[in-house]
Coordinates of C-alpha atoms and ligand atoms in Angstrom, one line a residue:
X1 CA 95.2 60.1 91.3
X2 CA 93.6 63.3 90.0
X3 CA 95.4 65.8 87.9
X4 CA 93.4 68.7 86.8
X5 CA 92.9 71.7 89.1
X6 CA 91.0 74.8 88.4
X7 CA 91.1 78.0 90.5
X8 CA 88.4 80.6 90.1
X9 CA 89.8 84.0 90.8
X10 CA 93.3 85.2 89.7
X11 CA 93.8 87.7 92.5
X12 CA 96.2 88.2 95.4
X13 CA 95.3 84.7 96.7
X14 CA 94.5 82.7 93.5
X15 CA 97.6 83.7 91.6
X16 CA 100.4 83.1 94.2
X17 CA 98.7 80.1 95.8
X18 CA 98.3 78.2 92.5
X19 CA 101.8 79.2 91.5
X20 CA 103.1 77.5 94.6
X21 CA 100.9 74.4 94.1
X22 CA 102.2 74.2 90.5
X23 CA 105.8 74.5 91.7
X24 CA 105.4 71.9 94.4
X25 CA 103.2 69.4 92.6
X26 CA 104.6 69.1 89.0
X27 CA 102.1 66.4 88.2
X28 CA 99.2 68.7 88.5
X29 CA 97.8 70.7 85.6
X30 CA 96.4 74.0 87.0
X31 CA 94.4 76.6 85.3
X32 CA 93.6 79.9 87.1
X33 CA 90.5 81.5 85.5
X34 CA 89.1 85.0 85.9
X35 CA 86.4 87.1 84.4
X36 CA 88.8 90.1 84.3
X37 CA 90.5 90.0 80.9
X38 CA 93.0 92.7 81.9
X39 CA 94.2 90.8 84.9
X40 CA 94.6 87.6 83.0
X41 CA 96.5 89.4 80.2
X42 CA 98.9 90.8 82.9
X43 CA 99.4 87.3 84.4
X44 CA 100.2 86.1 80.9
X45 CA 102.5 89.0 80.0
X46 CA 105.9 88.2 78.5
X47 CA 107.4 91.0 80.6
X48 CA 107.3 89.7 84.1
X49 CA 107.5 93.2 85.5
X50 CA 103.9 93.6 84.3
X51 CA 102.4 90.8 86.6
X52 CA 99.2 92.2 88.1
X53 CA 100.5 92.0 91.7
X54 CA 103.9 92.7 93.2
X55 CA 105.1 90.0 95.6
X56 CA 108.7 89.3 96.4
X57 CA 109.9 86.1 94.5
X58 CA 106.8 85.9 92.3
X59 CA 108.4 86.7 89.0
X60 CA 110.8 83.8 89.4
X61 CA 108.1 81.4 90.5
X62 CA 105.9 82.4 87.5
X63 CA 108.8 82.0 85.2
X64 CA 109.3 78.4 86.5
X65 CA 105.7 77.3 86.3
X66 CA 103.7 79.3 83.8
X67 CA 103.1 77.5 80.5
X68 CA 104.4 74.2 82.1
X69 CA 101.7 73.2 84.5
X70 CA 100.2 76.6 85.4
X71 CA 97.9 78.5 83.0
X72 CA 95.9 81.7 83.3
X73 CA 92.8 82.0 81.3
X74 CA 89.5 83.9 80.8
X75 CA 88.0 80.7 79.3
X76 CA 86.2 79.3 82.3
X77 CA 84.0 76.5 81.1
X78 CA 86.6 74.0 79.8
X79 CA 88.9 74.2 82.9
X80 CA 85.8 73.6 85.1
X81 CA 84.7 70.6 83.0
X82 CA 88.0 68.9 83.3
X83 CA 88.8 69.7 86.9
X84 CA 88.9 67.1 89.6
X85 CA 89.4 69.9 92.2
X86 CA 88.2 73.5 92.0
X87 CA 89.3 76.2 94.4
X88 CA 87.0 79.2 94.8
X89 CA 89.3 82.2 95.4
X90 CA 87.1 85.1 94.4
X91 CA 86.6 88.4 96.2
X92 CA 84.2 88.6 99.2
X93 CA 83.9 92.3 100.0
X94 CA 81.4 93.8 102.4
X95 CA 77.9 94.5 101.0
X96 CA 77.4 98.1 100.2
X97 CA 73.6 98.1 100.2
X98 CA 70.7 96.1 101.3
X99 CA 70.4 93.8 104.3
X100 CA 73.6 93.7 106.3
X101 CA 75.1 96.6 104.3
X102 CA 78.5 97.7 105.8
X103 CA 79.0 94.5 107.6
X104 CA 77.8 91.3 105.9
X105 CA 79.8 89.7 103.1
X106 CA 78.7 90.2 99.5
X107 CA 78.6 86.7 98.3
X108 CA 77.6 87.3 94.7
X109 CA 80.9 86.2 93.3
X110 CA 81.0 83.0 95.4
X111 CA 77.4 82.2 94.4
X112 CA 78.1 82.8 90.7
X113 CA 81.2 80.6 90.9
X114 CA 79.1 77.8 92.5
X115 CA 76.5 78.2 89.8
X116 CA 79.1 77.9 87.1
X117 CA 80.6 74.9 88.7
X118 CA 77.2 73.3 89.1
X119 CA 76.5 73.8 85.4
X120 CA 79.7 72.8 83.8
X121 CA 81.5 70.4 86.1
X122 CA 81.7 66.7 85.2
X123 CA 82.0 63.5 87.3
X124 CA 83.1 63.9 90.8
X125 CA 84.5 67.3 91.8
X126 CA 86.0 68.5 95.0
X127 CA 85.0 72.1 95.5
X128 CA 87.3 74.0 97.9
X129 CA 86.5 77.3 99.6
X130 CA 89.8 79.3 99.5
X131 CA 88.1 82.7 99.9
X132 CA 87.4 83.9 103.4
X133 CA 83.7 83.4 104.0
X134 CA 81.0 83.8 106.6
X135 CA 80.4 80.7 108.7
X136 CA 78.0 78.3 107.0
X137 CA 78.7 79.4 103.5
X138 CA 79.6 75.9 102.6
X139 CA 76.0 75.0 103.2
X140 CA 75.0 77.6 100.6
X141 CA 77.5 76.3 98.1
X142 CA 76.4 72.7 98.7
X143 CA 72.7 73.7 98.1
X144 CA 73.6 75.4 94.8
X145 CA 75.7 72.5 93.6
X146 CA 73.2 69.8 94.6
X147 CA 70.1 71.6 93.4
X148 CA 71.6 71.9 89.9
X149 CA 72.0 68.1 89.7
X150 CA 68.2 67.8 89.2
X151 CA 67.8 70.2 86.4
X152 CA 66.6 68.7 83.1
X153 CA 70.0 69.6 81.6
X154 CA 71.9 67.7 84.2
X155 CA 69.6 64.9 85.1
X156 CA 71.3 62.2 83.2
X157 CA 74.8 63.3 83.8
X158 CA 76.6 61.7 86.7
X159 CA 77.8 64.5 88.9
X160 CA 78.8 64.6 92.5
X161 CA 80.6 67.1 94.7
X162 CA 82.3 67.3 98.0
X163 CA 82.9 70.6 99.6
X164 CA 85.9 71.5 101.7
X165 CA 87.0 74.7 103.5
X166 CA 90.7 75.4 103.1
X167 CA 91.2 79.0 104.2
X168 CA 94.3 80.9 103.2
X169 CA 96.4 82.5 105.9
X170 CA 99.1 84.2 103.6
X171 CA 100.0 87.8 104.2
X172 CA 100.8 90.1 101.3
X173 CA 104.5 90.9 100.9
X174 CA 105.4 87.6 102.4
X175 CA 102.9 85.5 100.5
X176 CA 105.4 83.0 98.9
X177 CA 107.2 82.3 102.1
X178 CA 103.9 82.0 104.0
X179 CA 102.7 79.5 101.3
X180 CA 105.9 77.5 101.2
X181 CA 106.4 77.4 105.0
X182 CA 102.9 77.8 106.5
X183 CA 102.4 77.7 110.3
X184 CA 99.5 75.4 109.5
X185 CA 97.2 74.3 106.8
X186 CA 93.6 73.9 107.8
X187 CA 91.2 71.6 106.0
X188 CA 87.6 71.5 107.1
X189 CA 85.1 69.0 105.7
X190 CA 82.8 66.1 106.1
X191 CA 84.1 63.7 103.6
X192 CA 87.3 61.9 104.8
X193 CA 88.4 60.8 101.3
X194 CA 88.3 64.3 99.8
X195 CA 90.0 65.8 102.9
X196 CA 92.8 63.2 102.4
X197 CA 93.1 64.0 98.7
X198 CA 93.7 67.7 99.4
X199 CA 96.0 66.8 102.3
X200 CA 98.0 64.6 99.9
X201 CA 98.7 67.7 97.7
X202 CA 99.9 69.7 100.6
X203 CA 102.1 66.8 101.8
X204 CA 104.3 67.5 98.8
X205 CA 105.9 70.2 100.8
X206 CA 104.1 70.8 104.2
X207 CA 104.9 68.5 107.1
X208 CA 102.1 66.2 108.2
X209 CA 101.9 67.7 111.7
X210 CA 101.2 71.1 110.3
X211 CA 98.1 70.0 108.4
X212 CA 95.1 70.0 110.6
X213 CA 91.5 69.0 109.9
X214 CA 88.2 70.1 111.4
X215 CA 84.6 70.3 110.6
X216 CA 83.5 72.8 108.0
X217 CA 82.1 75.4 110.4
X218 CA 85.2 75.4 112.7
X219 CA 87.4 75.9 109.6
X220 CA 85.3 78.9 108.3
X221 CA 85.2 80.4 111.8
X222 CA 88.9 79.9 112.4
X223 CA 89.8 82.1 109.5
X224 CA 87.6 85.0 110.7
X225 CA 88.9 84.5 114.2
X226 CA 92.6 84.5 113.2
X227 CA 92.2 87.7 111.4
X228 CA 90.2 89.3 114.2
X229 CA 92.9 88.3 116.7
X230 CA 95.7 89.7 114.5
X231 CA 93.8 93.0 114.0
X232 CA 93.0 93.2 117.7
X233 CA 96.7 93.1 118.5
X234 CA 97.3 96.1 116.2
X235 CA 94.4 98.1 117.7
X236 CA 95.7 97.2 121.2
X237 CA 99.2 98.4 120.5
X238 CA 97.9 101.5 118.6
X239 CA 95.7 102.4 121.5
X240 CA 98.8 102.5 123.7
X241 CA 100.6 104.9 121.3
X242 CA 98.3 107.7 122.5
X243 CA 99.0 106.7 126.1
X244 CA 102.7 106.8 125.5
X245 CA 102.5 110.3 123.9
X246 CA 100.5 111.5 126.9
X247 CA 102.6 110.0 129.6
X248 CA 106.2 110.1 128.5
X249 CA 106.4 106.5 127.2
X250 CA 108.0 105.2 124.0
X251 CA 105.9 102.6 122.2
X252 CA 108.9 100.8 120.9
X253 CA 110.1 100.2 124.4
X254 CA 106.7 99.2 125.6
X255 CA 106.2 96.8 122.6
X256 CA 109.6 95.2 123.3
X257 CA 108.9 94.7 127.0
X258 CA 105.4 93.3 126.4
X259 CA 106.5 91.1 123.5
X260 CA 109.3 89.4 125.5
X261 CA 106.6 87.7 127.5
X262 CA 106.6 84.3 125.8
X263 CA 102.8 84.0 126.4
X264 CA 102.3 87.2 124.4
X265 CA 105.1 86.9 121.8
X266 CA 106.8 89.7 119.9
X267 CA 105.1 89.5 116.5
X268 CA 102.4 91.9 115.3
X269 CA 103.2 94.5 118.0
X270 CA 104.4 97.3 115.6
X271 CA 102.4 100.4 116.1
X272 CA 101.3 102.3 113.0
X273 CA 98.7 104.4 111.3
X274 CA 96.1 101.6 111.6
X275 CA 95.8 98.3 109.8
X276 CA 94.9 98.3 106.1
X277 CA 94.5 95.6 103.5
X278 CA 91.4 94.1 102.0
X279 CA 90.7 91.7 104.8
X280 CA 91.0 92.7 108.5
X281 CA 88.2 95.2 108.5
X282 CA 85.8 93.2 106.3
X283 CA 86.5 90.0 108.2
X284 CA 85.9 91.6 111.6
X285 CA 82.8 93.3 110.4
X286 CA 81.6 90.0 109.1
X287 CA 82.2 88.5 112.5
X288 CA 80.3 91.4 114.1
X289 CA 77.4 90.7 111.7
X290 CA 77.4 87.1 112.5
X291 CA 77.3 87.8 116.2
X292 CA 74.4 90.2 115.8
X293 CA 72.6 87.6 113.6
X294 CA 73.0 85.0 116.4
X295 CA 71.9 87.6 119.0
X296 CA 75.2 88.0 120.7
X297 CA 75.4 91.8 121.0
X298 CA 78.1 91.9 123.6
X299 CA 80.5 89.8 121.4
X300 CA 79.6 92.0 118.4
X301 CA 80.4 95.2 120.3
X302 CA 83.7 93.7 121.6
X303 CA 85.0 93.1 118.1
X304 CA 83.5 96.2 116.6
X305 CA 85.7 98.2 119.0
X306 CA 88.8 96.9 117.2
X307 CA 87.6 98.5 114.0
X308 CA 86.7 101.7 115.8
X309 CA 90.2 102.1 117.3
X310 CA 91.6 101.6 113.9
X311 CA 89.6 104.5 112.5
X312 CA 90.4 106.6 115.6
X313 CA 94.2 106.1 115.0
X314 CA 94.1 107.4 111.5
X315 CA 91.9 110.4 112.6
X316 CA 94.3 111.2 115.4
X317 CA 97.3 111.3 113.1
X318 CA 95.6 113.6 110.7
X319 CA 94.5 115.9 113.5
X320 CA 98.1 116.0 114.9
X321 CA 99.4 117.0 111.4
X322 CA 96.9 119.9 111.2
X323 CA 97.7 121.0 114.8
X324 CA 101.5 121.0 114.2
X325 CA 101.1 123.0 110.9
X326 CA 99.3 125.8 112.8
X327 CA 95.8 124.6 112.2
X328 CA 95.9 125.6 108.6
X329 CA 96.8 123.4 105.6
X330 CA 95.4 125.6 102.8
X331 CA 98.1 126.0 100.2
X332 CA 100.6 123.9 102.1
X333 CA 102.3 121.1 100.3
X334 CA 102.7 117.8 102.0
X335 CA 104.6 114.8 100.8
X336 CA 103.0 111.4 101.4
X337 CA 105.7 108.8 101.4
X338 CA 104.2 105.4 100.9
X339 CA 100.7 104.6 99.7
X340 CA 100.5 100.8 99.9
X341 CA 98.8 99.4 103.0
X342 CA 102.1 97.9 104.0
X343 CA 105.6 97.4 102.6
X344 CA 106.4 94.9 99.8
X345 CA 103.1 95.0 98.1
X346 CA 101.4 97.3 95.5
X347 CA 98.0 96.7 97.1
X348 CA 96.3 99.9 98.4
X349 CA 93.0 98.4 99.5
X350 CA 92.0 100.0 102.8
X351 CA 95.4 101.6 103.1
X352 CA 95.6 104.2 105.9
X353 CA 97.1 106.5 103.3
X354 CA 93.7 106.8 101.6
X355 CA 91.9 108.2 104.6
X356 CA 94.7 110.3 105.9
X357 CA 95.2 111.8 102.4
X358 CA 91.5 112.5 102.0
X359 CA 91.4 114.3 105.4
X360 CA 94.4 116.4 104.5
X361 CA 92.9 117.3 101.1
X362 CA 89.7 118.3 102.9
X363 CA 91.8 120.8 104.8
X364 CA 93.1 122.3 101.6
X365 CA 96.5 120.7 101.4
X366 CA 98.3 119.9 98.2
X367 CA 99.7 116.4 98.3
X368 CA 102.8 115.0 96.6
X369 CA 102.9 111.2 96.5
X370 CA 105.7 108.8 96.2
X371 CA 105.4 105.0 96.6
X372 CA 108.0 102.7 95.0
X373 CA 105.3 100.2 93.8
X374 CA 102.0 102.0 93.6
X375 CA 101.1 103.7 90.3
X376 CA 99.9 107.3 89.9
X377 CA 96.6 105.9 88.4
X378 CA 95.9 103.7 91.4
X379 CA 96.4 106.7 93.8
X380 CA 94.1 108.8 91.7
X381 CA 91.5 106.0 91.6
X382 CA 91.6 105.6 95.3
X383 CA 91.2 109.3 96.0
X384 CA 88.8 110.1 93.2
X385 CA 85.6 110.3 95.2
X386 CA 87.1 112.9 97.5
X387 CA 88.6 114.9 94.7
X388 CA 85.2 115.3 93.1
X389 CA 83.7 116.1 96.4
X390 CA 86.1 118.7 97.8
X391 CA 87.4 120.6 94.9
X392 CA 85.2 120.3 91.8
X393 CA 88.4 121.5 90.2
X394 CA 91.2 119.9 88.3
X395 CA 92.9 117.3 90.3
X396 CA 96.3 118.5 88.9
X397 CA 96.0 121.5 91.3
X398 CA 96.0 119.2 94.4
X399 CA 97.7 116.0 93.5
X400 CA 101.3 115.7 92.5
X401 CA 103.4 112.6 91.9
X402 CA 107.1 112.1 92.1
X403 CA 109.5 109.3 91.0
X404 CA 111.7 109.4 94.1
X405 CA 111.7 110.7 97.7
X406 CA 113.9 113.6 97.0
X407 CA 111.7 114.9 94.2
X408 CA 108.7 114.4 96.3
X409 CA 109.9 116.5 99.3
X410 CA 110.9 119.5 97.2
X411 CA 109.2 122.6 98.6
X412 CA 106.9 120.8 100.9
X413 CA 106.0 122.0 104.4
X414 CA 105.7 118.4 105.8
X415 CA 106.3 114.8 105.1
X416 CA 104.0 112.0 106.3
X417 CA 105.6 108.6 106.3
X418 CA 102.8 106.1 105.9
X419 CA 104.3 102.9 104.5
X420 CA 107.4 101.3 106.0
X421 CA 109.3 100.8 102.8
X422 CA 112.9 99.8 103.4
X423 CA 114.2 102.7 101.3
X424 CA 112.6 105.2 103.7
X425 CA 114.8 103.9 106.5
X426 CA 118.1 105.3 105.2
X427 CA 117.2 108.7 103.8
X428 CA 119.6 111.7 103.8
X429 CA 117.7 114.0 106.2
X430 CA 120.2 116.8 105.8
X431 CA 119.6 116.9 102.1
X432 CA 115.8 116.5 102.6
X433 CA 115.7 119.4 105.2
X434 CA 117.4 121.7 102.6
X435 CA 114.7 120.9 100.1
X436 CA 111.7 121.6 102.4
X437 CA 110.1 124.8 103.4
X438 CA 110.8 125.8 107.0
X439 CA 109.5 125.3 109.7
X440 CA 109.2 121.8 108.3
X441 CA 107.8 118.7 109.9
X442 CA 108.2 115.0 109.4
X443 CA 105.4 112.8 110.8
X444 CA 106.7 109.3 111.2
X445 CA 103.8 106.9 111.7
X446 CA 105.9 103.7 111.2
X447 CA 109.0 104.2 113.2
X448 CA 111.2 104.3 110.2
X449 CA 113.1 107.5 111.0
X450 CA 116.1 107.1 113.2
X451 CA 116.1 110.4 115.3
X452 CA 119.9 110.5 115.4
X453 CA 120.0 110.8 111.6
X454 CA 117.6 113.8 111.6
X455 CA 118.9 115.6 114.6
X456 CA 121.5 117.7 112.7
X457 CA 118.9 119.0 110.3
X458 CA 116.3 121.8 110.8
X459 CA 113.4 119.4 110.4
X460 CA 110.9 118.9 113.3
X461 CA 110.2 115.3 114.0
X462 CA 106.9 113.8 115.3
X463 CA 107.0 110.1 116.0
X464 CA 103.9 108.1 116.7
X465 CA 103.8 106.8 120.3
X466 CA 107.0 108.6 121.4
X467 CA 106.6 111.4 123.9
X468 CA 110.1 112.8 123.1
X469 CA 109.0 113.6 119.6
X470 CA 105.5 115.1 120.1
Ligands
LIG1 P1 91.0 89.8 94.5 O1 90.0 90.8 94.4 O2 92.5 90.2 94.3 O3 90.8 88.6 93.4 C1 89.6 88.0 93.2 C2 89.4 87.7 91.7 O4 88.2 86.9 91.5 C3 89.2 89.0 90.9 O5 90.2 89.1 89.9 C4 87.8 88.8 90.2 O6 87.7 89.3 88.9 C5 87.7 87.3 90.3 N1 86.3 86.8 90.2 C6 85.2 87.2 90.9 N2 84.2 86.5 90.5 C7 84.5 85.6 89.6 C8 83.9 84.6 88.8 N3 82.6 84.3 89.0 N4 84.6 83.9 87.9 C9 85.9 84.2 87.7 N5 86.6 85.1 88.4 C10 85.9 85.8 89.3 O7 90.8 89.1 95.9 P2 92.0 88.4 96.8 O8 92.7 89.4 97.6 O9 92.7 87.4 96.0 O10 91.0 87.7 97.9 C11 90.3 86.5 97.5 C12 89.7 85.9 98.8 O11 90.8 85.5 99.6 C13 88.9 86.9 99.6 O12 87.8 86.2 100.2 C14 89.9 87.3 100.7 O13 89.2 87.6 101.9 C15 90.7 86.0 100.9 N6 92.1 86.3 101.4 C16 92.8 87.3 100.9 C17 94.1 87.4 101.3 C18 95.0 88.5 100.8 O14 96.1 88.7 101.3 N7 94.6 89.3 99.8 C19 94.7 86.5 102.2 C20 93.9 85.5 102.7 C21 92.6 85.3 102.2
LIG2 C1 96.5 89.5 106.9 C2 96.9 88.4 107.8 O1 98.2 88.6 108.3 C3 97.0 87.1 107.0 O2 97.3 86.0 107.8 C4 95.6 86.8 106.3 O3 95.6 85.7 105.5 C5 95.3 88.1 105.4 O4 95.3 89.2 106.3 C6 93.9 88.0 104.8 O5 93.1 87.2 105.3 O6 93.8 88.8 103.9 P1 97.8 91.1 105.2 O7 96.5 92.0 105.3 O8 98.2 90.8 103.8 O9 97.5 89.7 105.9 O10 99.0 91.8 105.9 P2 99.4 91.9 107.4 O11 100.9 91.7 107.5 O12 98.6 91.1 108.3 O13 99.2 93.5 107.7 C7 97.8 94.0 107.8 C8 97.9 95.4 108.3 O14 98.3 95.5 109.6 C9 98.9 96.3 107.5 O15 98.4 97.6 107.2 C10 100.1 96.4 108.4 O16 100.9 97.5 108.2 C11 99.4 96.4 109.7 N1 100.3 95.9 110.8 C12 100.8 94.6 110.8 C13 100.7 96.8 111.8 O17 100.3 98.0 111.8 N2 101.5 96.3 112.8 C14 102.0 95.0 112.9 O18 102.7 94.7 113.8 C15 101.6 94.2 111.8

């Protein structure tokens, strides 16, 4: 029975996933390693409010496991040496230059992880792809691991590897529940014994029938396909928001009617400002690249359209805001409520707030931000390129930050609701309307404003996908 587990990458996946493994498998000794010292320090901070990611329930889980059988470290070599099983959970963004730029995955972090494992591992090691990867990456990892066995340094050491694909399906904001009660666990591989060893770990808390196995390539492809299908649903419903606005429909009613068909189901039919998050766009673009590589242009174009509609939706919202504010935003103040890509996370990667804010800044607007979990520094970082580009002036003239909604909306001409935080659902709209500059507008992109609560105020309401509020 093996005991030592190492996870390379202490990010949104590595941290919570290993914390759940530690909690459910008390006999394991798990070390999560990362090159990023700041991140590891935050994972190790005494004050649990300083953990590097916000995820409901995470503080309690870390309190239960950290220092017992879960450790976070920047020391990579020793945990790899002693590991029986190593999860690779590093970032796999889109390449920004060179062949495949803008579509293909940048595998430099996966490759360097594989090289480090090849160099330092000892005995038999099960290497598990946890990151989302292009199909056939397992072959690359295998080649790196095996080629290293023949180097002069390693020749006399007995090393062997088996490679598994075990993609992660958690969503941020619900990560712990997704990990504790997964719809399924997928293990792809060629070596039955290793598959069973990983399966045995999951069996500590996941029912047997939910653990499915496949070959490596099906497993890698299933992850890309699942994300592509989820993103496709959002682009599909978002495309219909514009049709609702044009024809007199209400997207909420349409979503409900469509979702009640048990073949379609009611999940993932909430319209919004477009999907964000670090994965949907990159994983679809990766699928598109794969299709082009295998000379399947029709399939590539089909999936590419999901990404195009997503961009179009953000664009459409920004143009609507400009139109309603008389085509002129210069010197207008606009409150941006919510900056995270969805509620219950502090992650802003690919958040629709970034693109919409940039477009509004380009029109000359001054923006006041409030998000309950995203820091001022993160927002400045996300917008920094645009700020340099459009103003050349001090950012303090264009970007403002508030600690609560009511401070944020003071003297603004408009409010744009971008993230569906719970606290935005019960706002005092009479109080807010008295703080704003008339004629004031609220642009609700997430269906968080109850029109009956705003009707007594002087605020104009625009609701995405609702012809009555357009
Ligand atoms: P992340 O950027 O939050 O974390 C990755 C971490 O890996 C970083 O802290 C980085 O410093 C570290 N790292 C990179 N190379 C390293 C190396 N050689 N040695 C040690 N540390 C190294 O990324 P994430 O959101 O956790 O995503 C990780 C993978 O999981 C991606 O492939 C992603 O597509 C996939 N995924 C993400 C989610 C999600 O919700 N974020 C869900 C499912 C799958
Ligand atoms: C998504 C998938 O849901 C996970 O299964 C997957 O593991 C993960 O990507 C990944 O591979 O990274 P995540 O991006 O964390 O998880 O969050 P989602 O809940 O999927 O939301 C993604 C985006 O879609 C958010 O911007 C969200 O606001 C938007 N969304 C979601 C909608 O606009 N409408 C919906 O009905 C659902």
